[in-house]
mmCIF file of C-alpha atoms and ligand atoms in Angstrom:
data_model
loop_
_atom_site.group_PDB
_atom_site.id
_atom_site.type_symbol
_atom_site.label_atom_id
_atom_site.label_comp_id
_atom_site.label_asym_id
_atom_site.label_seq_id
_atom_site.Cartn_x
_atom_site.Cartn_y
_atom_site.Cartn_z
ATOM 1 C CA MET A 1 -17.817 -28.054 -21.719
ATOM 2 C CA ASN A 2 -19.893 -25.372 -21.280
ATOM 3 C CA ALA A 3 -22.527 -26.452 -25.089
ATOM 4 C CA GLY A 4 -25.536 -24.476 -25.385
ATOM 5 C CA LEU A 5 -24.679 -21.417 -23.015
ATOM 6 C CA PRO A 6 -24.809 -17.563 -24.399
ATOM 7 C CA ARG A 7 -21.370 -16.172 -25.220
ATOM 8 C CA PRO A 8 -19.908 -15.386 -21.524
ATOM 9 C CA GLN A 9 -19.043 -12.099 -20.561
ATOM 10 C CA PHE A 10 -16.047 -13.578 -18.713
ATOM 11 C CA PHE A 11 -12.881 -14.707 -19.481
ATOM 12 C CA ARG A 12 -10.101 -17.143 -18.007
ATOM 13 C CA VAL A 13 -6.598 -15.201 -18.482
ATOM 14 C CA ALA A 14 -5.034 -17.776 -16.200
ATOM 15 C CA GLU A 15 -5.532 -20.021 -13.106
ATOM 16 C CA SER A 16 -6.665 -22.441 -15.060
ATOM 17 C CA ALA A 17 -4.974 -25.482 -13.077
ATOM 18 C CA ARG A 18 -7.779 -25.446 -9.915
ATOM 19 C CA ARG A 19 -9.995 -28.539 -9.929
ATOM 20 C CA PRO A 20 -12.958 -28.190 -12.080
ATOM 21 C CA VAL A 21 -16.606 -28.249 -10.645
ATOM 22 C CA SER A 22 -19.930 -28.732 -12.240
ATOM 23 C CA PHE A 23 -22.927 -27.173 -12.099
ATOM 24 C CA VAL A 24 -26.104 -26.684 -14.068
ATOM 25 C CA LEU A 25 -26.993 -23.692 -15.445
ATOM 26 C CA ASP A 26 -30.416 -22.827 -16.871
ATOM 27 C CA GLY A 27 -30.644 -26.920 -16.743
ATOM 28 C CA LYS A 28 -27.772 -26.992 -19.268
ATOM 29 C CA PRO A 29 -24.533 -28.375 -17.828
ATOM 30 C CA ALA A 30 -21.798 -25.792 -16.804
ATOM 31 C CA THR A 31 -18.300 -25.616 -15.355
ATOM 32 C CA ALA A 32 -16.668 -23.824 -13.171
ATOM 33 C CA LEU A 33 -12.943 -23.990 -10.970
ATOM 34 C CA GLU A 34 -12.930 -24.394 -7.612
ATOM 35 C CA GLY A 35 -12.470 -21.022 -5.485
ATOM 36 C CA ASP A 36 -14.413 -19.170 -8.281
ATOM 37 C CA THR A 37 -17.162 -17.071 -6.662
ATOM 38 C CA VAL A 38 -20.996 -17.642 -8.005
ATOM 39 C CA LEU A 39 -20.103 -15.010 -10.075
ATOM 40 C CA THR A 40 -17.516 -15.503 -11.690
ATOM 41 C CA ALA A 41 -18.804 -19.283 -12.736
ATOM 42 C CA ILE A 42 -21.798 -17.868 -14.074
ATOM 43 C CA LEU A 43 -20.403 -14.905 -15.844
ATOM 44 C CA SER A 44 -17.707 -17.554 -17.705
ATOM 45 C CA CYS A 45 -20.451 -19.297 -18.653
ATOM 46 C CA ALA A 46 -22.873 -16.549 -20.143
ATOM 47 C CA GLY A 47 -23.628 -12.735 -20.146
ATOM 48 C CA HIS A 48 -25.125 -12.052 -17.194
ATOM 49 C CA VAL A 49 -26.516 -13.312 -13.656
ATOM 50 C CA ARG A 50 -29.814 -12.073 -13.935
ATOM 51 C CA ARG A 51 -32.462 -9.496 -15.005
ATOM 52 C CA ASN A 52 -33.767 -6.635 -13.796
ATOM 53 C CA GLU A 53 -36.957 -6.900 -12.100
ATOM 54 C CA PHE A 54 -38.263 -4.218 -13.165
ATOM 55 C CA SER A 55 -36.811 -3.845 -16.642
ATOM 56 C CA GLY A 56 -36.333 -7.076 -17.774
ATOM 57 C CA GLN A 57 -32.766 -6.375 -18.316
ATOM 58 C CA PRO A 58 -29.731 -8.277 -18.064
ATOM 59 C CA ARG A 59 -27.717 -7.830 -14.989
ATOM 60 C CA ALA A 60 -23.949 -9.158 -14.600
ATOM 61 C CA GLY A 61 -23.723 -7.512 -11.489
ATOM 62 C CA PHE A 62 -21.583 -3.945 -10.730
ATOM 63 C CA CYS A 63 -19.444 -3.881 -7.354
ATOM 64 C CA MET A 64 -18.309 -7.374 -7.342
ATOM 65 C CA MET A 65 -17.819 -7.022 -3.362
ATOM 66 C CA GLY A 66 -20.736 -7.616 -1.673
ATOM 67 C CA ALA A 67 -22.384 -3.986 -2.005
ATOM 68 C CA CYS A 68 -24.052 -2.835 -4.595
ATOM 69 C CA GLN A 69 -26.862 -5.829 -4.465
ATOM 70 C CA ASP A 70 -26.678 -5.959 -8.559
ATOM 71 C CA CYS A 71 -26.158 -10.026 -8.487
ATOM 72 C CA TRP A 72 -28.513 -11.372 -6.292
ATOM 73 C CA VAL A 73 -29.671 -14.873 -8.489
ATOM 74 C CA GLN A 74 -32.229 -17.660 -8.053
ATOM 75 C CA THR A 75 -31.065 -21.557 -7.428
ATOM 76 C CA ALA A 76 -33.787 -23.810 -9.043
ATOM 77 C CA ASP A 77 -35.189 -24.915 -5.821
ATOM 78 C CA GLY A 78 -35.902 -20.859 -4.860
ATOM 79 C CA GLU A 79 -33.059 -19.898 -2.860
ATOM 80 C CA LYS A 80 -31.371 -16.390 -2.939
ATOM 81 C CA LEU A 81 -28.241 -15.328 -2.499
ATOM 82 C CA ARG A 82 -26.094 -12.563 -3.404
ATOM 83 C CA ALA A 83 -23.023 -14.151 -6.949
ATOM 84 C CA CYS A 84 -20.032 -12.343 -5.543
ATOM 85 C CA SER A 85 -20.046 -13.215 -2.596
ATOM 86 C CA THR A 86 -20.512 -16.720 -2.701
ATOM 87 C CA PHE A 87 -18.031 -19.544 -3.931
ATOM 88 C CA ILE A 88 -19.656 -21.992 -6.592
ATOM 89 C CA ARG A 89 -19.961 -25.482 -5.623
ATOM 90 C CA ALA A 90 -20.776 -28.980 -7.647
ATOM 91 C CA GLY A 91 -24.441 -29.916 -8.780
ATOM 92 C CA MET A 92 -25.211 -26.326 -7.935
ATOM 93 C CA GLN A 93 -28.420 -25.169 -10.129
ATOM 94 C CA LEU A 94 -28.885 -21.439 -10.654
ATOM 95 C CA LEU A 95 -31.337 -19.918 -13.334
ATOM 96 C CA THR A 96 -30.118 -16.752 -15.030
ATOM 97 C CA ASP A 97 -33.549 -15.436 -15.630
ATOM 98 C CA ALA A 98 -35.856 -16.728 -13.301
ATOM 99 C CA PRO A 99 -38.663 -13.755 -11.962
ATOM 100 C CA GLY A 100 -36.388 -11.337 -10.308
ATOM 101 C CA GLU A 101 -36.999 -9.550 -7.116
ATOM 102 C CA SER A 102 -35.496 -6.610 -5.261
ATOM 103 C CA GLN A 103 -33.399 -7.815 -2.380
HETATM 104 S S1 FES B 201 -21.746 -6.849 -7.836
HETATM 105 FE FE1 FES B 201 -22.311 -5.908 -6.242
HETATM 106 S S2 FES B 201 -23.516 -7.205 -5.004
HETATM 107 FE FE2 FES B 201 -22.501 -8.691 -5.375
#
């Protein structure tokens, strides 16, 4: 289902019966569940949401509630969104290794 993507950071242990939502992560097909945030959707398929703009180190968010600004992620069309406070939508194309900049 999320073949070809790196080892995920999150593993689901409950609520697996929600409807699947298809999106694209780093050019590969991926699946989340309806009601997931973008952060949950990405980290259920991959190990990070972005790279630090200075060090290049992987980042996976911190506060999970919209306060720290550590989870900004870029879409394939250049839009930037805060992953922990944005719901995943079908067809979203998200990039975890896009060139970053501070928000
Ligand atoms: S994880 Fe802190 S703002 Fe998103």
